[in-house]
XYZ file of N, CA and C in Angstrom:
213
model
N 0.842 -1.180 0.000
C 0.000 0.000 0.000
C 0.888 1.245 0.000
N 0.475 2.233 -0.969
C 1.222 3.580 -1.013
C 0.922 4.494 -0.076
N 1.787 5.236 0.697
C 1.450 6.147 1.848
C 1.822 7.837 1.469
N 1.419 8.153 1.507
C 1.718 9.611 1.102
C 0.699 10.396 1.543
N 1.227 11.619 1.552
C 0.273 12.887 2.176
C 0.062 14.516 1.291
N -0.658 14.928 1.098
C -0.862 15.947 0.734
C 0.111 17.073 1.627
N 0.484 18.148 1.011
C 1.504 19.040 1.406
C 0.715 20.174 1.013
N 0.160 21.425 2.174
C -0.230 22.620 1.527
C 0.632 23.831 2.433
N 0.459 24.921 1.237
C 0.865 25.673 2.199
C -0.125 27.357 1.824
N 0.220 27.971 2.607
C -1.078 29.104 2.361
C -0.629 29.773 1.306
N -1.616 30.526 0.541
C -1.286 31.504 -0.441
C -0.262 32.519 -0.180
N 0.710 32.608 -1.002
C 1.743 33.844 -0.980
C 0.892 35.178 -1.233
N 1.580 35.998 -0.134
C 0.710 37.155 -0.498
C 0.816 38.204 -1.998
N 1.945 37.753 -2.495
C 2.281 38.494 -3.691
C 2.397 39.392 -3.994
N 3.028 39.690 -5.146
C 3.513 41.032 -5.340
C 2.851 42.425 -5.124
N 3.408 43.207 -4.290
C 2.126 44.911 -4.210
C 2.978 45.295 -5.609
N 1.906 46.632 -5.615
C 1.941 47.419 -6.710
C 2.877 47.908 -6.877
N 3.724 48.502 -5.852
C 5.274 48.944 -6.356
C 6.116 47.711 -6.902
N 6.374 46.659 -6.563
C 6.927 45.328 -7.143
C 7.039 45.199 -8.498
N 5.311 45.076 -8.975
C 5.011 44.678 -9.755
C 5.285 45.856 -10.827
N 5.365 47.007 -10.774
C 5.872 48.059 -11.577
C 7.158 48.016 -12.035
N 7.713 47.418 -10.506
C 9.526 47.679 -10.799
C 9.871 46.631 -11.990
N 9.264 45.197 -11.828
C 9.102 44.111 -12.857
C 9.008 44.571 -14.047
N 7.978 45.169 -14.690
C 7.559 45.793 -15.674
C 8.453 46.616 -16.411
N 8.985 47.482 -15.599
C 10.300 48.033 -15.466
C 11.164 47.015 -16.404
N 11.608 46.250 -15.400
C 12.954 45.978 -15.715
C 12.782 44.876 -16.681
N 11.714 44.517 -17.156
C 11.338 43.401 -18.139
C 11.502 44.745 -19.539
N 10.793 45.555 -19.399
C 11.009 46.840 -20.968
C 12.492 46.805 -21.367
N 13.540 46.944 -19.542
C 14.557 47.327 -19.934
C 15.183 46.202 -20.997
N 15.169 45.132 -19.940
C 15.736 44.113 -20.957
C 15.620 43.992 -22.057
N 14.245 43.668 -22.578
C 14.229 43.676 -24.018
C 14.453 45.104 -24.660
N 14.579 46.018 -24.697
C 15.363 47.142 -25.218
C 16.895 47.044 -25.344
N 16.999 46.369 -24.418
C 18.965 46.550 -24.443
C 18.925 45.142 -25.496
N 18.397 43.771 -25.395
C 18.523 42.746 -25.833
C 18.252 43.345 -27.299
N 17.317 44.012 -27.867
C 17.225 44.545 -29.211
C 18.123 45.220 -29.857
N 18.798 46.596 -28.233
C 20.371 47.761 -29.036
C 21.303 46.498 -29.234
N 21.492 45.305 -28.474
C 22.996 44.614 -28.324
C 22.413 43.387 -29.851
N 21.424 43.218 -30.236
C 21.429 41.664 -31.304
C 21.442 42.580 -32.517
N 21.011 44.053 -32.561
C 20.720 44.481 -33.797
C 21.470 45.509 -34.020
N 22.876 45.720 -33.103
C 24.246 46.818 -33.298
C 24.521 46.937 -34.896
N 25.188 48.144 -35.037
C 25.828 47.836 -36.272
C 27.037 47.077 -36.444
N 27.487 46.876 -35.752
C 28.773 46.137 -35.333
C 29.035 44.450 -35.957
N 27.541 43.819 -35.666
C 27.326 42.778 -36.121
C 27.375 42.550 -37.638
N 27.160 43.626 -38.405
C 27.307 43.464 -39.864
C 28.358 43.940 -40.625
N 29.153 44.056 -39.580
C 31.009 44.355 -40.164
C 31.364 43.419 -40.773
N 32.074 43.652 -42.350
C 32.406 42.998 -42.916
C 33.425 41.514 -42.227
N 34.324 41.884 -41.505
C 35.008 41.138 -40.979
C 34.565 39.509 -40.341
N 33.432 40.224 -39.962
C 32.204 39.154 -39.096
C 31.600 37.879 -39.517
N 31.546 38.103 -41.249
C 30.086 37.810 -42.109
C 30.886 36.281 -41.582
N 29.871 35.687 -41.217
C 30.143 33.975 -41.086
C 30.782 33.708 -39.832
N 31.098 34.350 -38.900
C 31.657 34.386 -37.424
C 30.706 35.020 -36.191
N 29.557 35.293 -36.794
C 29.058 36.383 -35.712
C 28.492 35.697 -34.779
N 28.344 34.183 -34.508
C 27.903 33.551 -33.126
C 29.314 33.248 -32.372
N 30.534 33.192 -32.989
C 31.712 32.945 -32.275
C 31.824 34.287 -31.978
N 31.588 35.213 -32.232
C 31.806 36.748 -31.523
C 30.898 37.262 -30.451
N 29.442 36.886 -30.893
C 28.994 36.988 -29.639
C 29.622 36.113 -28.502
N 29.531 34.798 -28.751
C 30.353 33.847 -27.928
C 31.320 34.459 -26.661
N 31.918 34.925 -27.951
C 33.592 35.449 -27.604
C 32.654 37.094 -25.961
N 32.149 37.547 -26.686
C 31.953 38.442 -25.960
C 31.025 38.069 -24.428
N 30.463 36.537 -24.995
C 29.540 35.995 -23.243
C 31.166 36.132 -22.046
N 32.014 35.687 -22.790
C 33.142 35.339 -21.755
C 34.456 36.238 -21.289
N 34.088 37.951 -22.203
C 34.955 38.260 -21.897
C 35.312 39.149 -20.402
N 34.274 38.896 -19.629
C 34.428 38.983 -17.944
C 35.358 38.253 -17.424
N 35.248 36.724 -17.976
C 36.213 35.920 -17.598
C 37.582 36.138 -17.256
N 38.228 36.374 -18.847
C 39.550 36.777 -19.203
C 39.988 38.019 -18.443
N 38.583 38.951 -17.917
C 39.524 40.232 -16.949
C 39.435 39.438 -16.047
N 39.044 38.674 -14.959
C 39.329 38.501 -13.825
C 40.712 37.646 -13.970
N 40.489 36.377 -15.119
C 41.474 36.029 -14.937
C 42.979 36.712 -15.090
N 43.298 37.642 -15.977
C 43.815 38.783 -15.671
C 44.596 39.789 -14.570
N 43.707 39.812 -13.846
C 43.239 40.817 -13.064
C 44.007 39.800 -11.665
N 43.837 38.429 -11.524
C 44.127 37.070 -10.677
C 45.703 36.817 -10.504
């Protein structure tokens, strides 16, 4: 025979209205910056044509290389 129990817990009171603004907020921001940084002009430099996911790439990690650097 299987034994198990139900698990509850009370409703979260959730987000107030200032919260939920700041969210809103910072959800616009993102996708605004995510649009200036995928659609730069930078990306259509000749140099690029056929490299431009190894450059973004290159650019997820270049925090890395300063700390390591910096170490």
């Amino acid at each position: 025979m299987l034994n198990y129990r139900v698990v509850s817990f009370p409703d979260s009171p959730g987000y107030t209205a200032e919260q939920l603004a700041e969210e809103k907020r910072l959800r616009q921001r993102l996708l605004a910056l995510s649009i200036a940084v995928s659609t730069h002009p930078y990306w259509e430099t000749s140099t690029l044509q056929g490299k431009v996911v190894d450059a973004r790439m290159a650019l997820k990690h270049v925090h890395e290389r300063a700390e390591d650097e910096a170490a």
